[in-house]
PDB file as gemmi writes it, atoms N, CA and C in Angstrom:
CRYST1    1.000    1.000    1.000  90.00  90.00  90.00 P 1                      
ATOM      1  N   UNK A   1      15.972   4.067 -12.428  1.00  0.00           N  
ATOM      2  CA  UNK A   1      16.751   3.058 -13.054  1.00  0.00           C  
ATOM      3  C   UNK A   1      15.924   1.826 -13.411  1.00  0.00           C  
ATOM      4  N   UNK A   2      16.608   0.868 -13.932  1.00  0.00           N  
ATOM      5  CA  UNK A   2      15.975  -0.370 -14.396  1.00  0.00           C  
ATOM      6  C   UNK A   2      15.262  -1.105 -13.262  1.00  0.00           C  
ATOM      7  N   UNK A   3      15.939  -1.224 -12.121  1.00  0.00           N  
ATOM      8  CA  UNK A   3      15.369  -1.932 -10.978  1.00  0.00           C  
ATOM      9  C   UNK A   3      14.065  -1.279 -10.516  1.00  0.00           C  
ATOM     10  N   UNK A   4      14.082   0.037 -10.399  1.00  0.00           N  
ATOM     11  CA  UNK A   4      12.885   0.772  -9.976  1.00  0.00           C  
ATOM     12  C   UNK A   4      11.727   0.540 -10.938  1.00  0.00           C  
ATOM     13  N   UNK A   5      11.999   0.600 -12.229  1.00  0.00           N  
ATOM     14  CA  UNK A   5      10.935   0.403 -13.226  1.00  0.00           C  
ATOM     15  C   UNK A   5      10.365  -1.013 -13.151  1.00  0.00           C  
ATOM     16  N   UNK A   6      11.220  -1.998 -12.937  1.00  0.00           N  
ATOM     17  CA  UNK A   6      10.758  -3.384 -12.809  1.00  0.00           C  
ATOM     18  C   UNK A   6       9.870  -3.547 -11.578  1.00  0.00           C  
ATOM     19  N   UNK A   7      10.285  -2.976 -10.457  1.00  0.00           N  
ATOM     20  CA  UNK A   7       9.513  -3.085  -9.221  1.00  0.00           C  
ATOM     21  C   UNK A   7       8.162  -2.402  -9.368  1.00  0.00           C  
ATOM     22  N   UNK A   8       8.148  -1.232  -9.993  1.00  0.00           N  
ATOM     23  CA  UNK A   8       6.883  -0.529 -10.232  1.00  0.00           C  
ATOM     24  C   UNK A   8       5.963  -1.384 -11.086  1.00  0.00           C  
ATOM     25  N   UNK A   9       6.537  -1.996 -12.130  1.00  0.00           N  
ATOM     26  CA  UNK A   9       5.745  -2.835 -13.035  1.00  0.00           C  
ATOM     27  C   UNK A   9       5.130  -4.023 -12.289  1.00  0.00           C  
ATOM     28  N   UNK A  10       5.918  -4.693 -11.453  1.00  0.00           N  
ATOM     29  CA  UNK A  10       5.396  -5.821 -10.665  1.00  0.00           C  
ATOM     30  C   UNK A  10       4.210  -5.384  -9.807  1.00  0.00           C  
ATOM     31  N   UNK A  11       4.398  -4.285  -9.090  1.00  0.00           N  
ATOM     32  CA  UNK A  11       3.374  -3.826  -8.152  1.00  0.00           C  
ATOM     33  C   UNK A  11       2.127  -3.351  -8.885  1.00  0.00           C  
ATOM     34  N   UNK A  12       2.304  -2.549  -9.927  1.00  0.00           N  
ATOM     35  CA  UNK A  12       1.155  -2.032 -10.687  1.00  0.00           C  
ATOM     36  C   UNK A  12       0.380  -3.173 -11.341  1.00  0.00           C  
ATOM     37  N   UNK A  13       1.083  -4.132 -11.908  1.00  0.00           N  
ATOM     38  CA  UNK A  13       0.417  -5.268 -12.557  1.00  0.00           C  
ATOM     39  C   UNK A  13      -0.402  -6.054 -11.549  1.00  0.00           C  
ATOM     40  N   UNK A  14       0.163  -6.306 -10.388  1.00  0.00           N  
ATOM     41  CA  UNK A  14      -0.567  -7.043  -9.355  1.00  0.00           C  
ATOM     42  C   UNK A  14      -1.828  -6.294  -8.930  1.00  0.00           C  
ATOM     43  N   UNK A  15      -1.721  -4.995  -8.745  1.00  0.00           N  
ATOM     44  CA  UNK A  15      -2.881  -4.194  -8.325  1.00  0.00           C  
ATOM     45  C   UNK A  15      -3.939  -4.158  -9.419  1.00  0.00           C  
ATOM     46  N   UNK A  16      -3.528  -4.029 -10.675  1.00  0.00           N  
ATOM     47  CA  UNK A  16      -4.501  -4.000 -11.774  1.00  0.00           C  
ATOM     48  C   UNK A  16      -5.250  -5.325 -11.890  1.00  0.00           C  
ATOM     49  N   UNK A  17      -4.544  -6.421 -11.632  1.00  0.00           N  
ATOM     50  CA  UNK A  17      -5.177  -7.743 -11.727  1.00  0.00           C  
ATOM     51  C   UNK A  17      -6.043  -8.056 -10.511  1.00  0.00           C  
ATOM     52  N   UNK A  18      -5.802  -7.387  -9.395  1.00  0.00           N  
ATOM     53  CA  UNK A  18      -6.530  -7.641  -8.146  1.00  0.00           C  
ATOM     54  C   UNK A  18      -6.825  -6.306  -7.476  1.00  0.00           C  
ATOM     55  N   UNK A  19      -7.817  -5.600  -7.971  1.00  0.00           N  
ATOM     56  CA  UNK A  19      -8.066  -4.225  -7.542  1.00  0.00           C  
ATOM     57  C   UNK A  19      -8.453  -4.090  -6.066  1.00  0.00           C  
ATOM     58  N   UNK A  20      -8.840  -5.172  -5.421  1.00  0.00           N  
ATOM     59  CA  UNK A  20      -9.261  -5.076  -4.022  1.00  0.00           C  
ATOM     60  C   UNK A  20      -8.134  -5.388  -3.033  1.00  0.00           C  
ATOM     61  N   UNK A  21      -6.921  -5.535  -3.551  1.00  0.00           N  
ATOM     62  CA  UNK A  21      -5.794  -5.840  -2.673  1.00  0.00           C  
ATOM     63  C   UNK A  21      -5.489  -4.687  -1.731  1.00  0.00           C  
ATOM     64  N   UNK A  22      -5.057  -5.036  -0.535  1.00  0.00           N  
ATOM     65  CA  UNK A  22      -4.613  -4.040   0.430  1.00  0.00           C  
ATOM     66  C   UNK A  22      -3.091  -3.951   0.341  1.00  0.00           C  
ATOM     67  N   UNK A  23      -2.552  -2.917   0.972  1.00  0.00           N  
ATOM     68  CA  UNK A  23      -1.095  -2.755   0.992  1.00  0.00           C  
ATOM     69  C   UNK A  23      -0.415  -3.997   1.542  1.00  0.00           C  
ATOM     70  N   UNK A  24      -0.989  -4.552   2.597  1.00  0.00           N  
ATOM     71  CA  UNK A  24      -0.374  -5.730   3.226  1.00  0.00           C  
ATOM     72  C   UNK A  24      -0.348  -6.921   2.275  1.00  0.00           C  
ATOM     73  N   UNK A  25      -1.353  -7.032   1.411  1.00  0.00           N  
ATOM     74  CA  UNK A  25      -1.388  -8.130   0.433  1.00  0.00           C  
ATOM     75  C   UNK A  25      -0.257  -7.968  -0.586  1.00  0.00           C  
ATOM     76  N   UNK A  26      -0.070  -6.738  -1.040  1.00  0.00           N  
ATOM     77  CA  UNK A  26       0.988  -6.466  -2.015  1.00  0.00           C  
ATOM     78  C   UNK A  26       2.349  -6.706  -1.366  1.00  0.00           C  
ATOM     79  N   UNK A  27       2.489  -6.270  -0.124  1.00  0.00           N  
ATOM     80  CA  UNK A  27       3.763  -6.471   0.581  1.00  0.00           C  
ATOM     81  C   UNK A  27       4.058  -7.960   0.741  1.00  0.00           C  
ATOM     82  N   UNK A  28       3.041  -8.734   1.044  1.00  0.00           N  
ATOM     83  CA  UNK A  28       3.220 -10.172   1.219  1.00  0.00           C  
ATOM     84  C   UNK A  28       3.647 -10.832  -0.094  1.00  0.00           C  
ATOM     85  N   UNK A  29       3.055 -10.413  -1.191  1.00  0.00           N  
ATOM     86  CA  UNK A  29       3.321 -11.021  -2.491  1.00  0.00           C  
ATOM     87  C   UNK A  29       4.682 -10.594  -3.064  1.00  0.00           C  
ATOM     88  N   UNK A  30       4.991  -9.308  -2.937  1.00  0.00           N  
ATOM     89  CA  UNK A  30       6.242  -8.755  -3.481  1.00  0.00           C  
ATOM     90  C   UNK A  30       6.989  -8.003  -2.389  1.00  0.00           C  
ATOM     91  N   UNK A  31       7.388  -8.725  -1.364  1.00  0.00           N  
ATOM     92  CA  UNK A  31       7.995  -8.071  -0.195  1.00  0.00           C  
ATOM     93  C   UNK A  31       9.264  -7.286  -0.543  1.00  0.00           C  
ATOM     94  N   UNK A  32      10.159  -7.898  -1.296  1.00  0.00           N  
ATOM     95  CA  UNK A  32      11.415  -7.227  -1.655  1.00  0.00           C  
ATOM     96  C   UNK A  32      11.127  -5.937  -2.417  1.00  0.00           C  
ATOM     97  N   UNK A  33      10.246  -6.023  -3.406  1.00  0.00           N  
ATOM     98  CA  UNK A  33       9.923  -4.854  -4.224  1.00  0.00           C  
ATOM     99  C   UNK A  33       9.210  -3.787  -3.397  1.00  0.00           C  
ATOM    100  N   UNK A  34       8.278  -4.213  -2.559  1.00  0.00           N  
ATOM    101  CA  UNK A  34       7.513  -3.281  -1.734  1.00  0.00           C  
ATOM    102  C   UNK A  34       8.448  -2.530  -0.782  1.00  0.00           C  
ATOM    103  N   UNK A  35       9.324  -3.262  -0.112  1.00  0.00           N  
ATOM    104  CA  UNK A  35      10.235  -2.640   0.856  1.00  0.00           C  
ATOM    105  C   UNK A  35      11.173  -1.657   0.158  1.00  0.00           C  
ATOM    106  N   UNK A  36      11.692  -2.033  -1.010  1.00  0.00           N  
ATOM    107  CA  UNK A  36      12.572  -1.125  -1.746  1.00  0.00           C  
ATOM    108  C   UNK A  36      11.833   0.158  -2.103  1.00  0.00           C  
ATOM    109  N   UNK A  37      10.627   0.013  -2.641  1.00  0.00           N  
ATOM    110  CA  UNK A  37       9.838   1.183  -3.025  1.00  0.00           C  
ATOM    111  C   UNK A  37       9.471   2.011  -1.792  1.00  0.00           C  
ATOM    112  N   UNK A  38       9.195   1.355  -0.680  1.00  0.00           N  
ATOM    113  CA  UNK A  38       8.864   2.063   0.549  1.00  0.00           C  
ATOM    114  C   UNK A  38      10.057   2.902   1.020  1.00  0.00           C  
ATOM    115  N   UNK A  39      11.237   2.339   0.927  1.00  0.00           N  
ATOM    116  CA  UNK A  39      12.448   3.052   1.370  1.00  0.00           C  
ATOM    117  C   UNK A  39      12.808   4.221   0.465  1.00  0.00           C  
ATOM    118  N   UNK A  40      12.716   4.002  -0.844  1.00  0.00           N  
ATOM    119  CA  UNK A  40      13.248   4.988  -1.784  1.00  0.00           C  
ATOM    120  C   UNK A  40      12.201   5.763  -2.577  1.00  0.00           C  
ATOM    121  N   UNK A  41      11.000   5.242  -2.671  1.00  0.00           N  
ATOM    122  CA  UNK A  41       9.939   5.905  -3.457  1.00  0.00           C  
ATOM    123  C   UNK A  41       8.597   5.823  -2.728  1.00  0.00           C  
ATOM    124  N   UNK A  42       8.618   6.157  -1.448  1.00  0.00           N  
ATOM    125  CA  UNK A  42       7.419   6.028  -0.612  1.00  0.00           C  
ATOM    126  C   UNK A  42       6.249   6.845  -1.165  1.00  0.00           C  
ATOM    127  N   UNK A  43       6.529   8.057  -1.625  1.00  0.00           N  
ATOM    128  CA  UNK A  43       5.454   8.912  -2.159  1.00  0.00           C  
ATOM    129  C   UNK A  43       4.757   8.229  -3.342  1.00  0.00           C  
ATOM    130  N   UNK A  44       5.544   7.666  -4.240  1.00  0.00           N  
ATOM    131  CA  UNK A  44       4.957   6.958  -5.385  1.00  0.00           C  
ATOM    132  C   UNK A  44       4.149   5.756  -4.905  1.00  0.00           C  
ATOM    133  N   UNK A  45       4.717   4.978  -3.998  1.00  0.00           N  
ATOM    134  CA  UNK A  45       4.062   3.777  -3.498  1.00  0.00           C  
ATOM    135  C   UNK A  45       2.707   4.120  -2.894  1.00  0.00           C  
ATOM    136  N   UNK A  46       2.662   5.139  -2.060  1.00  0.00           N  
ATOM    137  CA  UNK A  46       1.398   5.523  -1.429  1.00  0.00           C  
ATOM    138  C   UNK A  46       0.414   6.086  -2.451  1.00  0.00           C  
ATOM    139  N   UNK A  47       0.926   6.687  -3.511  1.00  0.00           N  
ATOM    140  CA  UNK A  47       0.036   7.305  -4.506  1.00  0.00           C  
ATOM    141  C   UNK A  47      -0.753   6.275  -5.311  1.00  0.00           C  
ATOM    142  N   UNK A  48      -0.297   5.023  -5.357  1.00  0.00           N  
ATOM    143  CA  UNK A  48      -0.996   4.031  -6.176  1.00  0.00           C  
ATOM    144  C   UNK A  48      -2.068   3.271  -5.389  1.00  0.00           C  
ATOM    145  N   UNK A  49      -2.098   3.480  -4.076  1.00  0.00           N  
ATOM    146  CA  UNK A  49      -3.122   2.841  -3.247  1.00  0.00           C  
ATOM    147  C   UNK A  49      -4.187   3.856  -2.867  1.00  0.00           C  
ATOM    148  N   UNK A  50      -5.416   3.368  -2.645  1.00  0.00           N  
ATOM    149  CA  UNK A  50      -6.428   4.280  -2.110  1.00  0.00           C  
ATOM    150  C   UNK A  50      -5.995   4.727  -0.712  1.00  0.00           C  
ATOM    151  N   UNK A  51      -6.532   5.845  -0.262  1.00  0.00           N  
ATOM    152  CA  UNK A  51      -6.171   6.314   1.076  1.00  0.00           C  
ATOM    153  C   UNK A  51      -6.567   5.282   2.108  1.00  0.00           C  
ATOM    154  N   UNK A  52      -5.728   5.174   3.139  1.00  0.00           N  
ATOM    155  CA  UNK A  52      -6.019   4.243   4.220  1.00  0.00           C  
ATOM    156  C   UNK A  52      -7.262   4.705   4.954  1.00  0.00           C  
ATOM    157  N   UNK A  53      -8.088   3.759   5.346  1.00  0.00           N  
ATOM    158  CA  UNK A  53      -9.265   4.104   6.135  1.00  0.00           C  
ATOM    159  C   UNK A  53      -9.076   3.578   7.541  1.00  0.00           C  
ATOM    160  N   UNK A  54      -9.539   4.337   8.501  1.00  0.00           N  
ATOM    161  CA  UNK A  54      -9.438   3.936   9.895  1.00  0.00           C  
ATOM    162  C   UNK A  54     -10.639   3.068  10.207  1.00  0.00           C  
ATOM    163  N   UNK A  55     -10.387   1.802  10.457  1.00  0.00           N  
ATOM    164  CA  UNK A  55     -11.486   0.874  10.704  1.00  0.00           C  
ATOM    165  C   UNK A  55     -11.994   0.952  12.133  1.00  0.00           C  
ATOM    166  N   UNK A  56     -11.234   1.623  12.992  1.00  0.00           N  
ATOM    167  CA  UNK A  56     -11.650   1.770  14.386  1.00  0.00           C  
ATOM    168  C   UNK A  56     -12.580   2.968  14.492  1.00  0.00           C  
ATOM    169  N   UNK A  57     -13.716   2.766  15.081  1.00  0.00           N  
ATOM    170  CA  UNK A  57     -14.677   3.851  15.269  1.00  0.00           C  
ATOM    171  C   UNK A  57     -14.734   4.163  16.755  1.00  0.00           C  
ATOM    172  N   UNK A  58     -14.463   5.410  17.090  1.00  0.00           N  
ATOM    173  CA  UNK A  58     -14.555   5.833  18.479  1.00  0.00           C  
ATOM    174  C   UNK A  58     -15.983   6.281  18.720  1.00  0.00           C  
ATOM    175  N   UNK A  59     -16.785   5.406  19.305  1.00  0.00           N  
ATOM    176  CA  UNK A  59     -18.207   5.676  19.492  1.00  0.00           C  
ATOM    177  C   UNK A  59     -18.452   6.845  20.440  1.00  0.00           C  
ATOM    178  N   UNK A  60     -17.506   7.172  21.279  1.00  0.00           N  
ATOM    179  CA  UNK A  60     -17.672   8.300  22.201  1.00  0.00           C  
ATOM    180  C   UNK A  60     -17.671   9.629  21.459  1.00  0.00           C  
ATOM    181  N   UNK A  61     -17.099   9.644  20.282  1.00  0.00           N  
ATOM    182  CA  UNK A  61     -17.031  10.887  19.499  1.00  0.00           C  
ATOM    183  C   UNK A  61     -18.229  11.056  18.575  1.00  0.00           C  
ATOM    184  N   UNK A  62     -19.086  10.061  18.495  1.00  0.00           N  
ATOM    185  CA  UNK A  62     -20.259  10.149  17.630  1.00  0.00           C  
ATOM    186  C   UNK A  62     -21.354  10.894  18.376  1.00  0.00           C  
ATOM    187  N   UNK A  63     -21.872  11.937  17.749  1.00  0.00           N  
ATOM    188  CA  UNK A  63     -22.892  12.777  18.377  1.00  0.00           C  
ATOM    189  C   UNK A  63     -24.138  11.946  18.724  1.00  0.00           C  
ATOM    190  N   UNK A  64     -24.612  12.131  19.918  1.00  0.00           N  
ATOM    191  CA  UNK A  64     -25.831  11.449  20.333  1.00  0.00           C  
ATOM    192  C   UNK A  64     -25.580  10.082  20.952  1.00  0.00           C  
ATOM    193  N   UNK A  65     -24.324   9.667  21.012  1.00  0.00           N  
ATOM    194  CA  UNK A  65     -24.020   8.357  21.589  1.00  0.00           C  
ATOM    195  C   UNK A  65     -24.104   8.434  23.096  1.00  0.00           C  
ATOM    196  N   UNK A  66     -24.816   7.539  23.687  1.00  0.00           N  
ATOM    197  CA  UNK A  66     -24.987   7.514  25.138  1.00  0.00           C  
ATOM    198  C   UNK A  66     -24.134   6.393  25.715  1.00  0.00           C  
ATOM    199  N   UNK A  67     -23.312   6.728  26.738  1.00  0.00           N  
ATOM    200  CA  UNK A  67     -22.468   5.706  27.357  1.00  0.00           C  
ATOM    201  C   UNK A  67     -23.069   5.207  28.632  1.00  0.00           C  
TER     202      UNK A  67                                                      
END                                                                             
C-alpha cells in the first residue's frame, strides 16, 4: 500500500545518501518507519542492509591461541 511504499522510500533514500549507516542509525532517524517495516516486512528490511557482522571475537576458538 501507500504507507509501505512511503516508508520504503524514506529508508532507501537515507541509506543511499549515507551508505555507511548501521541499522541502529536508520532506526534512530526513522523509528516509526523502521518499526513498521520490521513488524510487517522484516525480510525486505533485512535485505537492504549488509549482513550483520559479529564484532565479538572469541580468541579461544582461534587456532594457535595460547591461554
